[in-house]
Amino acid sequence: LEIVGLNTIQSKNTRVIITSASGQQVLSKYISSSNNKFQVKDLATGTYVLQIVLENGKQKTIKFLKE
C-alpha cells in the first residue's frame, strides 16, 4: 500500500489524520473530491488509525495495517 484514495469524498474540505499505534500523529492533510489521494509509502510497518473528518463535523475512523 503506497497511495490511498478516498473516492467517496464529496466535501471540498475534508481532513485526513493518520495516527500510529503509539498515538503519534504521522499525517494531517486536507483533501477534496478533486485531490483525494495521499501517500503512505513512507510510513513504517505497523498499525495505524485513519480518521476522516468532513466539513460538517462528521467523522469516520478506520484502523489499518501497513506492511
Tab-separated table of C-alpha atoms in Angstrom:
chain	number	residue	atom	x	y	z
A	1	LEU	CA	0.000	0.000	0.000
A	2	GLU	CA	1.617	3.222	-1.148
A	3	ILE	CA	-1.208	5.580	-2.064
A	4	VAL	CA	-4.665	5.832	-0.503
A	5	GLY	CA	-7.554	7.350	-2.450
A	6	LEU	CA	-10.937	8.161	-0.978
A	7	ASN	CA	-13.416	8.120	-3.846
A	8	THR	CA	-16.469	8.861	-1.730
A	9	ILE	CA	-15.314	12.291	-0.618
A	10	GLN	CA	-17.761	14.917	-1.862
A	11	SER	CA	-16.745	17.627	0.546
A	12	LYS	CA	-14.392	20.401	-0.536
A	13	ASN	CA	-12.552	20.474	2.771
A	14	THR	CA	-12.092	17.017	4.281
A	15	ARG	CA	-9.336	16.446	6.822
A	16	VAL	CA	-7.445	13.160	6.937
A	17	ILE	CA	-5.432	12.318	10.047
A	18	ILE	CA	-3.249	9.224	10.462
A	19	THR	CA	-2.108	8.269	13.937
A	20	SER	CA	0.336	5.499	14.855
A	21	ALA	CA	-0.493	2.782	17.393
A	22	SER	CA	1.559	4.729	19.957
A	23	GLY	CA	-0.688	7.776	19.486
A	24	GLN	CA	1.719	9.898	17.422
A	25	GLN	CA	0.095	11.869	14.603
A	26	VAL	CA	2.051	10.998	11.463
A	27	LEU	CA	-0.059	12.742	8.803
A	28	SER	CA	-2.611	15.520	8.742
A	29	LYS	CA	-3.865	16.690	5.365
A	30	TYR	CA	-6.861	18.370	3.795
A	31	ILE	CA	-8.252	16.666	0.703
A	32	SER	CA	-11.108	17.351	-1.703
A	33	SER	CA	-13.051	15.424	-4.322
A	34	SER	CA	-10.563	16.550	-6.985
A	35	ASN	CA	-7.462	15.945	-4.847
A	36	ASN	CA	-8.370	12.875	-2.814
A	37	LYS	CA	-5.139	10.845	-2.691
A	38	PHE	CA	-2.342	10.767	-0.170
A	39	GLN	CA	0.801	8.686	0.174
A	40	VAL	CA	1.502	6.256	2.992
A	41	LYS	CA	4.584	4.578	1.489
A	42	ASP	CA	6.923	6.341	3.931
A	43	LEU	CA	5.087	5.029	6.998
A	44	ALA	CA	6.886	2.355	8.981
A	45	THR	CA	5.368	-1.115	9.152
A	46	GLY	CA	2.682	-1.216	11.824
A	47	THR	CA	-0.891	-0.469	12.812
A	48	TYR	CA	-2.391	2.955	12.199
A	49	VAL	CA	-5.682	4.757	12.673
A	50	LEU	CA	-7.088	6.763	9.773
A	51	GLN	CA	-9.539	9.463	10.836
A	52	ILE	CA	-11.647	11.236	8.213
A	53	VAL	CA	-13.308	14.483	9.300
A	54	LEU	CA	-15.820	16.101	6.942
A	55	GLU	CA	-16.619	19.829	6.788
A	56	ASN	CA	-19.893	19.242	8.607
A	57	GLY	CA	-18.066	17.609	11.544
A	58	LYS	CA	-18.996	14.009	10.757
A	59	GLN	CA	-16.139	11.597	11.373
A	60	LYS	CA	-15.129	8.085	10.366
A	61	THR	CA	-12.264	6.158	11.935
A	62	ILE	CA	-10.615	3.167	10.286
A	63	LYS	CA	-7.787	1.010	11.629
A	64	PHE	CA	-5.308	-0.281	9.030
A	65	LEU	CA	-2.084	-2.268	8.875
A	66	LYS	CA	0.882	-1.010	6.856
A	67	GLU	CA	3.109	-3.895	5.758
